[in-house]
Short mmCIF file of C-alpha atoms in Angstrom, two decimals:
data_model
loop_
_atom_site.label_atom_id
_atom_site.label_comp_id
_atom_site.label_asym_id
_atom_site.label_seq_id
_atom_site.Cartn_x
_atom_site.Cartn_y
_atom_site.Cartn_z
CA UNK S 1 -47.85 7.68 8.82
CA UNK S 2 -46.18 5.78 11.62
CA UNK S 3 -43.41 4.60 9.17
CA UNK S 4 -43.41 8.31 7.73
CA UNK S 5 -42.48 9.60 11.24
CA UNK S 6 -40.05 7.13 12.25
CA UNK S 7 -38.30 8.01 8.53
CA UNK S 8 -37.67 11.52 9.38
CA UNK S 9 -36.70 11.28 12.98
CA UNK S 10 -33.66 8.93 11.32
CA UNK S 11 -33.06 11.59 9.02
CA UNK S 12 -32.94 14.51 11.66
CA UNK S 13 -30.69 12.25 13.70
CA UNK S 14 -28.49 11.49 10.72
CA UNK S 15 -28.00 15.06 9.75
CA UNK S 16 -27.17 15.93 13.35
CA UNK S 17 -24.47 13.41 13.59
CA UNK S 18 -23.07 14.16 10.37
CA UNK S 19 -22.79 17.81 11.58
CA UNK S 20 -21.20 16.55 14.82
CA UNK S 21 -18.57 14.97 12.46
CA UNK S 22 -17.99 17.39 10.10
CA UNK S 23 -17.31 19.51 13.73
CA UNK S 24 -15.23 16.90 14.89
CA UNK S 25 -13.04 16.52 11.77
CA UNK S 26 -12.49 20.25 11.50
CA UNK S 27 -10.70 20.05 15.12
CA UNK S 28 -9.33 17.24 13.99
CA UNK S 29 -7.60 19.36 10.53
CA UNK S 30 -6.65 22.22 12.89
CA UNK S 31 -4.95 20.15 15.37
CA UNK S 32 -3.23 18.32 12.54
CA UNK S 33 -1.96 21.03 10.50
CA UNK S 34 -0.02 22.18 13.55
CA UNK S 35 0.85 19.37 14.71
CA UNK S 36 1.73 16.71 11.74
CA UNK S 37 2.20 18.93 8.52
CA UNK S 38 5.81 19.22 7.15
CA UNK S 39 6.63 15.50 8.19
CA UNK S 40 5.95 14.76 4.66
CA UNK S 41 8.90 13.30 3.03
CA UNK S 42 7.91 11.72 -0.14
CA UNK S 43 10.64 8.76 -2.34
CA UNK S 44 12.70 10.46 -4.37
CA UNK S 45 11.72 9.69 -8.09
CA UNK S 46 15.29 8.77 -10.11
CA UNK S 47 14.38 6.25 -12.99
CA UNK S 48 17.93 5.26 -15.04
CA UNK S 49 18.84 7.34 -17.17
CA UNK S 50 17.45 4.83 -20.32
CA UNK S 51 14.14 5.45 -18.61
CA UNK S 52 14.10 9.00 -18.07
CA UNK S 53 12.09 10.48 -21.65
CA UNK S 54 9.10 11.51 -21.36
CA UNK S 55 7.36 9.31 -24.17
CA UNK S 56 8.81 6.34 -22.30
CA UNK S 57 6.97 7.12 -19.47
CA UNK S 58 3.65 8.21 -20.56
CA UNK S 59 3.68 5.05 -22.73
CA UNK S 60 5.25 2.46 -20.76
CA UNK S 61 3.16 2.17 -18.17
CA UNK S 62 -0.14 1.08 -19.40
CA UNK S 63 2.16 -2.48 -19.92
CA UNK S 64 3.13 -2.98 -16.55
CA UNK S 65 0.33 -1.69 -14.36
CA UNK S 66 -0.41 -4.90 -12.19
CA UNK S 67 -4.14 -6.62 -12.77
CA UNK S 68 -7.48 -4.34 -11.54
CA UNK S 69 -9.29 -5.67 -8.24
CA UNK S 70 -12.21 -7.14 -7.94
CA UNK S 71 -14.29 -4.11 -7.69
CA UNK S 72 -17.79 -3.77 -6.11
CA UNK S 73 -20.09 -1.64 -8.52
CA UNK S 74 -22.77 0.89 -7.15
CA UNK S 75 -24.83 2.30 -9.97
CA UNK S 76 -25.78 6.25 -8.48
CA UNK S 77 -27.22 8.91 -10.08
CA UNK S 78 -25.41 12.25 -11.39
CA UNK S 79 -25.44 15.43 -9.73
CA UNK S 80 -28.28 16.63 -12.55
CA UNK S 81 -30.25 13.94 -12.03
CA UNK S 82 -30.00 13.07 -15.67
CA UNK S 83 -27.15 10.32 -16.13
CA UNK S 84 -26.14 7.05 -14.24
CA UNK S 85 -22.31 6.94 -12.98
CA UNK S 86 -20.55 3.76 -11.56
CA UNK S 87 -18.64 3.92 -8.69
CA UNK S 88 -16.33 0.99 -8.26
CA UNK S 89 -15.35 0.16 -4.78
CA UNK S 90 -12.20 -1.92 -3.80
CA UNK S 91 -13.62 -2.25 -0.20
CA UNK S 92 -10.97 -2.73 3.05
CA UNK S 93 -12.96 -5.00 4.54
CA UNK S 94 -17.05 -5.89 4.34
CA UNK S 95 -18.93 -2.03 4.70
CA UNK S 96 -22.22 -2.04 5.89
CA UNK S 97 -23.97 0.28 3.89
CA UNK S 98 -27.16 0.64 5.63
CA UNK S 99 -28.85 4.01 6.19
CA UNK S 100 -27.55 4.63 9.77
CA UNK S 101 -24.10 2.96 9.45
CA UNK S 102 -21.14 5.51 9.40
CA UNK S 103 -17.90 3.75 8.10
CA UNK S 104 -14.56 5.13 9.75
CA UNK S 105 -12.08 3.41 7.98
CA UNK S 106 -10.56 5.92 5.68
CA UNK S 107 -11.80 6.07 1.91
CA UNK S 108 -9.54 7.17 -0.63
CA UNK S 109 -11.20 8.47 -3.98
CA UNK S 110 -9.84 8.83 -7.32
CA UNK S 111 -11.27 11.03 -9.80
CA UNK S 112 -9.80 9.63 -13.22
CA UNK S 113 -8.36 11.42 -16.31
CA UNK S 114 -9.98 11.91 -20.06
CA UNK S 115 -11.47 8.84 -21.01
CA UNK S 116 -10.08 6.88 -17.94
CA UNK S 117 -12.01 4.54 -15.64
CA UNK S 118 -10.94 2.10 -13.11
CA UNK S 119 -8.92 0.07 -15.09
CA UNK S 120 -6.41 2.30 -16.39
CA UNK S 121 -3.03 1.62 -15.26
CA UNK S 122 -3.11 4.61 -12.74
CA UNK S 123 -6.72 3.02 -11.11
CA UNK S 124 -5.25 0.01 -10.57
CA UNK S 125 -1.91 0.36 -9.09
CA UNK S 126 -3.60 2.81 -6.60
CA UNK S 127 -6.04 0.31 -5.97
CA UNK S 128 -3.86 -1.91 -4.76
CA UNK S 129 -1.85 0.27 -2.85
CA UNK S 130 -4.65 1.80 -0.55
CA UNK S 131 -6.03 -1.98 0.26
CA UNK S 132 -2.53 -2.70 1.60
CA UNK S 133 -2.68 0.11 3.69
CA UNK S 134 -5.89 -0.92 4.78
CA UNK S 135 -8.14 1.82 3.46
CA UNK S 136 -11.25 1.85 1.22
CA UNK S 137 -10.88 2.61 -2.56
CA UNK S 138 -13.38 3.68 -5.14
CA UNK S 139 -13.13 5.16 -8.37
CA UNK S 140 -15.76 7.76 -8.66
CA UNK S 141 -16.50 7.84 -12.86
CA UNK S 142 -17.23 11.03 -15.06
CA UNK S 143 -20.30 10.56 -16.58
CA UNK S 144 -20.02 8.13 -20.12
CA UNK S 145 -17.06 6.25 -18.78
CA UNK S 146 -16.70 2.98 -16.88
CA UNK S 147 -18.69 1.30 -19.63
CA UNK S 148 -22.06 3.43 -18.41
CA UNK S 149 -23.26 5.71 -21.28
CA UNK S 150 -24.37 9.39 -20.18
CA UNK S 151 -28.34 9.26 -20.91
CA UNK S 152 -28.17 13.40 -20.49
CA UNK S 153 -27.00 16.00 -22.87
CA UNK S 154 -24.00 16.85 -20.66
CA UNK S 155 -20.49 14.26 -20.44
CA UNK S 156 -18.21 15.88 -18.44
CA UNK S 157 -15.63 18.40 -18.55
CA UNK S 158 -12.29 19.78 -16.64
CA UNK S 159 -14.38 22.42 -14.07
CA UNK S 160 -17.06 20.31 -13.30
CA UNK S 161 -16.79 21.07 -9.82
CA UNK S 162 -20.45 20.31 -8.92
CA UNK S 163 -20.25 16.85 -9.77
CA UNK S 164 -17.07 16.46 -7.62
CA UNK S 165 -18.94 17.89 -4.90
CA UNK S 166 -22.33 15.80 -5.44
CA UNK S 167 -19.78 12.60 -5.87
CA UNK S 168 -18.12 13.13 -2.19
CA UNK S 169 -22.07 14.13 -0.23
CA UNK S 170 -23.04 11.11 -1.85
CA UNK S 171 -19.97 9.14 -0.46
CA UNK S 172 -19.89 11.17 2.53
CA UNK S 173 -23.46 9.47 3.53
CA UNK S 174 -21.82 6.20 4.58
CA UNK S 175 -18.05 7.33 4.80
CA UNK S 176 -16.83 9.44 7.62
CA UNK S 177 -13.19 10.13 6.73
CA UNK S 178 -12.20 10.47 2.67
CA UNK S 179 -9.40 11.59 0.97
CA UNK S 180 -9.22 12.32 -2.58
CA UNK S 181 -7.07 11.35 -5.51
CA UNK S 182 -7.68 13.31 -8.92
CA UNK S 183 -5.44 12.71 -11.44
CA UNK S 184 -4.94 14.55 -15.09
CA UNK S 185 -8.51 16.04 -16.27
CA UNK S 186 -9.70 14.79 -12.92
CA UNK S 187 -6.86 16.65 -11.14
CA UNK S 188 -7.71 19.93 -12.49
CA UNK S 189 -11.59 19.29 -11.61
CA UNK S 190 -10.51 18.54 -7.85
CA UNK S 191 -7.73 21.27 -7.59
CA UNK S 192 -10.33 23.66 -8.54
CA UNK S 193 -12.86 22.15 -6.31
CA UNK S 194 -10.53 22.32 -3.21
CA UNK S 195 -10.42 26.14 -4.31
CA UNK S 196 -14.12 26.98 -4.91
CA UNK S 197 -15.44 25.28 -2.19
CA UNK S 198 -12.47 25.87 0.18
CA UNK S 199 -13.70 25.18 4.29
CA UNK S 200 -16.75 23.21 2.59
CA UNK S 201 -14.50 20.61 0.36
CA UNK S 202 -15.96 17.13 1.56
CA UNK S 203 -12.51 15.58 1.85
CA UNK S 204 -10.02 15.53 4.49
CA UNK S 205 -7.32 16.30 1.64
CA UNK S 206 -6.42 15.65 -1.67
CA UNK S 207 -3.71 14.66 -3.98
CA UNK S 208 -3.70 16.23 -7.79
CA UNK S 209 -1.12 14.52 -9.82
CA UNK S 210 -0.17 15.23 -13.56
CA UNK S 211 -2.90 17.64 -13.86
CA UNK S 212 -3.75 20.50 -16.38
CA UNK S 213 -4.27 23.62 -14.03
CA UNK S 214 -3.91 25.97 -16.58
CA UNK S 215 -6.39 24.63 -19.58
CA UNK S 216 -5.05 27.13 -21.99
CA UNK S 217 -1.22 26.27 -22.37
CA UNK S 218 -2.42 22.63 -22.00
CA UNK S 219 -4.40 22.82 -25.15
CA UNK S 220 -1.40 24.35 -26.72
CA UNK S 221 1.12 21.34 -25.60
CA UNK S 222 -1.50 19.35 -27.61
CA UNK S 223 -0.72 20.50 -30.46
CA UNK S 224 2.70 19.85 -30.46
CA UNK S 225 4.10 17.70 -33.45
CA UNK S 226 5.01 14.91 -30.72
CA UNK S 227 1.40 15.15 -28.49
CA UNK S 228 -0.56 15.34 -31.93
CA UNK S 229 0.44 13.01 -33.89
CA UNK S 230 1.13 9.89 -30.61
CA UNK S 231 -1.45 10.94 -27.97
CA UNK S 232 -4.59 12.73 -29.55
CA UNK S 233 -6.16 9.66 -31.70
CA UNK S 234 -5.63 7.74 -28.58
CA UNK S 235 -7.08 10.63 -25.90
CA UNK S 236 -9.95 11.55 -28.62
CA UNK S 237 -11.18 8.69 -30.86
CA UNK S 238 -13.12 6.84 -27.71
CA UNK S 239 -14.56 10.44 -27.18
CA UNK S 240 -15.89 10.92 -30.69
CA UNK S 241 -17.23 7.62 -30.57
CA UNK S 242 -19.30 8.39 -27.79
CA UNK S 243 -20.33 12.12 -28.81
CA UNK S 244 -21.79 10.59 -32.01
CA UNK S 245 -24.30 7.88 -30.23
CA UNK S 246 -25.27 11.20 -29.00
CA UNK S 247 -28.49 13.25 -29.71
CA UNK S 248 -26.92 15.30 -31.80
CA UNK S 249 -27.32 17.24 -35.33
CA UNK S 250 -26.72 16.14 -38.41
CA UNK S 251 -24.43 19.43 -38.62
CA UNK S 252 -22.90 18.64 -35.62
CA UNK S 253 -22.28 14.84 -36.70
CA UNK S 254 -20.06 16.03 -39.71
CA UNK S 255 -18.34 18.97 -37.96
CA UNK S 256 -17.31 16.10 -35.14
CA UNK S 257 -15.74 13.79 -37.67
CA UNK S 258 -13.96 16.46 -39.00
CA UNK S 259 -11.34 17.00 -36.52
CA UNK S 260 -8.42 16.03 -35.41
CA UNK S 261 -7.30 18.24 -32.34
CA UNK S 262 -8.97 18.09 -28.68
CA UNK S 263 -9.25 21.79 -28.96
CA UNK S 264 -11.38 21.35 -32.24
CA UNK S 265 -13.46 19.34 -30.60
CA UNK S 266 -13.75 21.48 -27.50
CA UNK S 267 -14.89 24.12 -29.84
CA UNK S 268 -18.12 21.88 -31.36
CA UNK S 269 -18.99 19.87 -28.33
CA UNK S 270 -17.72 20.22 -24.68
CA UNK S 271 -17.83 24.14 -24.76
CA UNK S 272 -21.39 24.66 -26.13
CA UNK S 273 -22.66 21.18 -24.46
CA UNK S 274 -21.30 22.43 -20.77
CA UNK S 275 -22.19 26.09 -20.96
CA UNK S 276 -19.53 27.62 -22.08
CA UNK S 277 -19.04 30.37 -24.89
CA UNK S 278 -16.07 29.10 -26.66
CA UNK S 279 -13.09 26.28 -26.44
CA UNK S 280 -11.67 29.98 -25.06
CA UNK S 281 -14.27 30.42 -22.37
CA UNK S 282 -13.69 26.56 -21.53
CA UNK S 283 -10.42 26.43 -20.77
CA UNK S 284 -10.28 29.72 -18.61
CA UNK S 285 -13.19 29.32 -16.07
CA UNK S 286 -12.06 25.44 -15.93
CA UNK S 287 -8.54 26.16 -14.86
CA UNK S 288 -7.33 25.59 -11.27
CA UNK S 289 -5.06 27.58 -11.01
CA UNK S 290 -6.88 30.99 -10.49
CA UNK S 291 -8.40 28.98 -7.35
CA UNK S 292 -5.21 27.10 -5.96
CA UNK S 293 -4.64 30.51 -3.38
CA UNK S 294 -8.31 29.57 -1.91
CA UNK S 295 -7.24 25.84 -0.92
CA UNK S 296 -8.23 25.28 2.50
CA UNK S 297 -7.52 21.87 3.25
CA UNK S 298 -4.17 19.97 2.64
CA UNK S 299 -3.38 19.47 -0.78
CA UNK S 300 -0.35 17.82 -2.29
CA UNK S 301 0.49 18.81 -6.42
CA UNK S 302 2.74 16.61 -8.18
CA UNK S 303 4.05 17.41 -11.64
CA UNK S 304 6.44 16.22 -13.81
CA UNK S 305 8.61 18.92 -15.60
CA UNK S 306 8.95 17.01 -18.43
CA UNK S 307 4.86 15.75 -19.23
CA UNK S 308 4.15 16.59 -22.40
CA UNK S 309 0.49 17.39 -21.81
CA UNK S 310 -0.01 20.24 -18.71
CA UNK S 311 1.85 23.17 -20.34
CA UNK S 312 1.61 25.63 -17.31
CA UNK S 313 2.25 24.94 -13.22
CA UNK S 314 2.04 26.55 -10.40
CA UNK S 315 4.22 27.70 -8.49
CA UNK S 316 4.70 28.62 -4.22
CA UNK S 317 3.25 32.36 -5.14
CA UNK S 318 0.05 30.76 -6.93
CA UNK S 319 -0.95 28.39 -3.82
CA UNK S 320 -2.21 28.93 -0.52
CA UNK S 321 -0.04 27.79 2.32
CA UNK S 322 -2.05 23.74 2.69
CA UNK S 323 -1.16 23.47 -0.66
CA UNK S 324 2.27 21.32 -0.78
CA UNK S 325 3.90 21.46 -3.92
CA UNK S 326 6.11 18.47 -5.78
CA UNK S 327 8.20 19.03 -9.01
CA UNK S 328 10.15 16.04 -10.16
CA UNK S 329 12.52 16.26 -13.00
CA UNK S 330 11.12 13.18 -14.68
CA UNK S 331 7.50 11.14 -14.93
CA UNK S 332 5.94 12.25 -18.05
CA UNK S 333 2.45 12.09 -17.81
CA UNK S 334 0.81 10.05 -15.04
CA UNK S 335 4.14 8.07 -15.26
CA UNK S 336 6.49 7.82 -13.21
CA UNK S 337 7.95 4.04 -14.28
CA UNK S 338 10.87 2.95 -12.09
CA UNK S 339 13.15 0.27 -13.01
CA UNK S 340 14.27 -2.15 -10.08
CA UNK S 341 17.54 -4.12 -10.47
CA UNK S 342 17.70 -7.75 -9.35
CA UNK S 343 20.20 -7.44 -6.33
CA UNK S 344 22.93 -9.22 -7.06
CA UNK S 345 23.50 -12.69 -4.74
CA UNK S 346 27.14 -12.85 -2.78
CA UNK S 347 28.81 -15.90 -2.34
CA UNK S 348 30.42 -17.18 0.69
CA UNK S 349 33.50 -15.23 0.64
CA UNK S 350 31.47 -12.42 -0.14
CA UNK S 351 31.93 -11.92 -3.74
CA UNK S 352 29.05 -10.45 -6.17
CA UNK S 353 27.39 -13.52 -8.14
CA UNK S 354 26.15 -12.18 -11.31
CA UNK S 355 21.86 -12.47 -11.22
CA UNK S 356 20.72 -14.41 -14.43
CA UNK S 357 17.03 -13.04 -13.24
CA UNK S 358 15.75 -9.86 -15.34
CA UNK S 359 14.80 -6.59 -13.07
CA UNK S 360 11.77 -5.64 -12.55
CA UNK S 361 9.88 -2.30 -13.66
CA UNK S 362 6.72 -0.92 -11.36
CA UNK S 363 4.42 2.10 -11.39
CA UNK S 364 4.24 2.28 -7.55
CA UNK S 365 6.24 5.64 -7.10
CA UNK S 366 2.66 7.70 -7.15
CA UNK S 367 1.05 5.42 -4.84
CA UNK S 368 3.65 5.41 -2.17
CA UNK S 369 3.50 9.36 -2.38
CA UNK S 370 -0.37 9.26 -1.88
CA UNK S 371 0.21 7.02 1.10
CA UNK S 372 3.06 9.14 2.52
CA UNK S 373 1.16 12.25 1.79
CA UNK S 374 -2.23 11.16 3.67
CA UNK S 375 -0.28 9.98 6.27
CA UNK S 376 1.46 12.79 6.97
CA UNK S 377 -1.80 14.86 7.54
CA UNK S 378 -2.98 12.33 9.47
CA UNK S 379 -4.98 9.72 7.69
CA UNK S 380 -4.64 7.07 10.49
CA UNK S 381 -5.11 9.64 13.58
CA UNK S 382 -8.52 10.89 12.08
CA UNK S 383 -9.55 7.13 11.83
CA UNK S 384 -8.54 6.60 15.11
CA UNK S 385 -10.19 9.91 16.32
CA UNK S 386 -13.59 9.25 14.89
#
C-alpha cells in the first residue's frame, strides 16, 4: 500500500512538471517565432548538371549514404496496444531513462518512408548529422518494419496520425525538447499530424521532406511508365511479403499476388485493413494537405520539383503562416546527391596543379537543412531555456 502511495504521488508530480513544461515551451515558441523566425537561410541545392535527373538521384543515393550508427534499441508497444515497434536511438551522450529523469538535450525524430527503417540511406546520414550537432536521434518505426513483425491486424498507413502522436507522448516521457523529421510516407503522416493536432503537436517543430501531401496525384505518378516499371517492385515486393505472413484469406492471398501497382494493393489491403472504404477513401482522408492551413507550430516542407513520386504540392495559399515552404529545382525523391570536386592544389608561384584524387559525392544537403531549419526556430535556445 505504502509502495502504492509513494507510486502515485511520483506520478502526480510527474504530470505536474510535464504541464509546467509544456507551459514553459509554449512561451518559449511564442517568444521564438517573433523573435528568431525568418533567419532561416538554408544551402542552396545545385548538383552539376550530369547529376541533375531525377532517376539519378532517387537511385544514387542508397550507394553513398555513409555506414548506420550504433543504435540503442527500445522495444515499445503500439498506440493499439496490439503490435511491438523498435525505436532506435543514436543517443548524444549516456540518457538516463529512469522514471523521474527529464532529458533536455534536444531529440530529433524521424518518421521513415514506405518500407524504410533506420538504415536506409536517409536514416543514416541524418543520424550522423544530429550527433554532430550534439542532439539525440531516434528513428521511431511504423509498425512491421525495423525487422519487428506487426503481431496486429493493422501495418501502417500514410494518415496514421494517432500513432505519430502515441510515438512522441511516449518519447515525450523522458525527452523535454523534440523535433521531428518525417520523410516520404512518413512526411505526409507528420504534415497531417502538425495539422490535426495543431497547439497539441508534441514537437517543438518539424521538417517534412519529399513527402506525398496529396495521396491521390501521388498514386497517379506511380503509375507512370518510368515509376512502374523502376520503383514499384522495389517500394512493394517487401510489402507483399509481409501482408502474406499475415492472417489473411485464402481469397485475399491470391488477389495480393496478383498485382503489380501500389494502388492495387491499396485497394485489397491497406484501405479495408486501416478503415477505410476504398484505395479512394485512403488516399483523401490521408492527405496533408487539406490540414497544412491548421499547422501551428514551425514547419519547414521541402520538395523537389522534379521527384517522380509526390505528384501534387502545396503551395503559400495552402499553408498556414509557421509553415515555411522549400522548392528546389532538383533532388528527386529523398535525394538530393551533391557532387564535391577535389580542390585543385597551387604551386608556389601560384599556378593550379591538376588533383589526380577523384571528387567526392555526399547526401548531406537534407541534413544541413534540418540543422539550419531547427536552429533557426531555436533548437539550442529551448535547450538552454529548459
Amino acid at each position: 500500500m505504502i509502495d502504492l502511495i509513494k507510486k502515485q504521488i511520483k506520478l502526480q508530480t510527474r504530470i505536474v512538471a510535464v504541464k509546467a513544461a509544456k507551459k514553459k515551451r509554449a512561451t518559449a515558441r511564442s517568444h521564438l517565432s517573433l523573435s528568431k523566425r525568418g533567419q532561416f537561410n538554408p544551402p542552396p541545392f545545385n548538383p552539376p548538371f550530369w547529376l541533375s535527373n531525377p532517376h539519378l538521384q532517387t537511385i544514387l543515393p542508397k550507394f553513398v549514404a555513409p555506414q548506420a550508427p550504433k543504435y540503442r534499441r527500445e522495444i515499445l508497444r503500439d498506440s493499439l496496444n496490439e503490435s511491438d515497434v523498435a525505436y532506435d536511438f543514436y543517443d548524444a551522450h549516456p540518457v538516463d531513462n529512469t522514471d523521474d529523469k527529464i532529458e533536455t538535450t534536444p531529440l530529433v525524430v524521424l518518421f521513415h518512408g514506405m518500407e524504410g527503417s533506420s538504415d536506409s540511406h536517409y536514416a543514416r546520414v541524418l543520424a550522423h548529422q544530429m550527433h554532430a550537432e550534439g542532439w539525440h536521434f531516434v528513428v521511431a518505426h511504423f509498425r512491421s518494419c525495423g525487422g519487428v513483425p506487426a503481431k496486429g491486424r493493422v501495418f501502417y498507413n500514410a494518415g496514421d496520425t494517432a500513432e505519430i502522436h502515441h510515438m512522441l507522448q511516449t518519447l515525450r516521457q523522458h525527452y523535454q525538447n523534440i523535433y521531428a523529421v518525417g520523410v516520404s510516407l512518413g512526411g505526409n503522416a507528420l504534415a497531417k499530424y502538425m495539422g490535426e493536432y495543431a497547439d497539441d503537436a508534441q514537437c517543438e517543430a518539424a521538417v517534412v521532406v519529399s513527402a506525398p501531401v496529396d495521396m491521390s496525384s501521388a498514386a497517379v505518378s506511380m503509375h507512370r511508365f518510368v515509376s512502374h516499371k523502376i520503383y514499384t517492385p522495389y517500394l512493394l515486393n517487401p510489402i507483399i511479403k509481409k501482408a502474406l505472413l499475415n492472417e489473411i484469406s485464402e481469397e485475399e492471398i491470391e488477389a495480393i499476388k496478383s498485382v503489380d501497382r501500389i494502388s492495387d494493393f491499396d485497394t485489397i489491403f491497406t484501405a479495408p485493413r486501416h478503415g477505410y472504404r476504398s484505395n479512394t477513401d485512403y488516399y483523401y482522408r490521408s492527405s496533408a494537405l487539406p490540414h497544412l492551413g491548421d499547422v501551428a507550430h514551425p514547419m519547414l516542407l521541402i520538395s523537389a520539383k522534379d521527384d517522380p513520386f509526390i505528384g501534387f504540392t502545396a503551395t503559400a495559399n495552402d499553408v498556414s503562416d509557421q509553415v515555411t515552404i522549400l522548392d528546389t529545382k532538383h533532388g528527386g525523391h529523398i535525394g538530393y546527391l551533391r557532387y564535391q570536386p577535389k580542390a585543385a592544389k597551387t604551386t608556389r608561384n601560384g599556378a593550379a596543379k591538376p588533383s589526380t584524387k577523384e571528387g567526392k559525392f555526399d547526401i548531406n544537403w537534407i541534413p544541413e537543412t534540418v540543422s539550419a531549419y531547427f536552429k533557426s526556430v531555436g533548437i539550442d535556445e529551448a535547450a538552454h531555456s529548459s
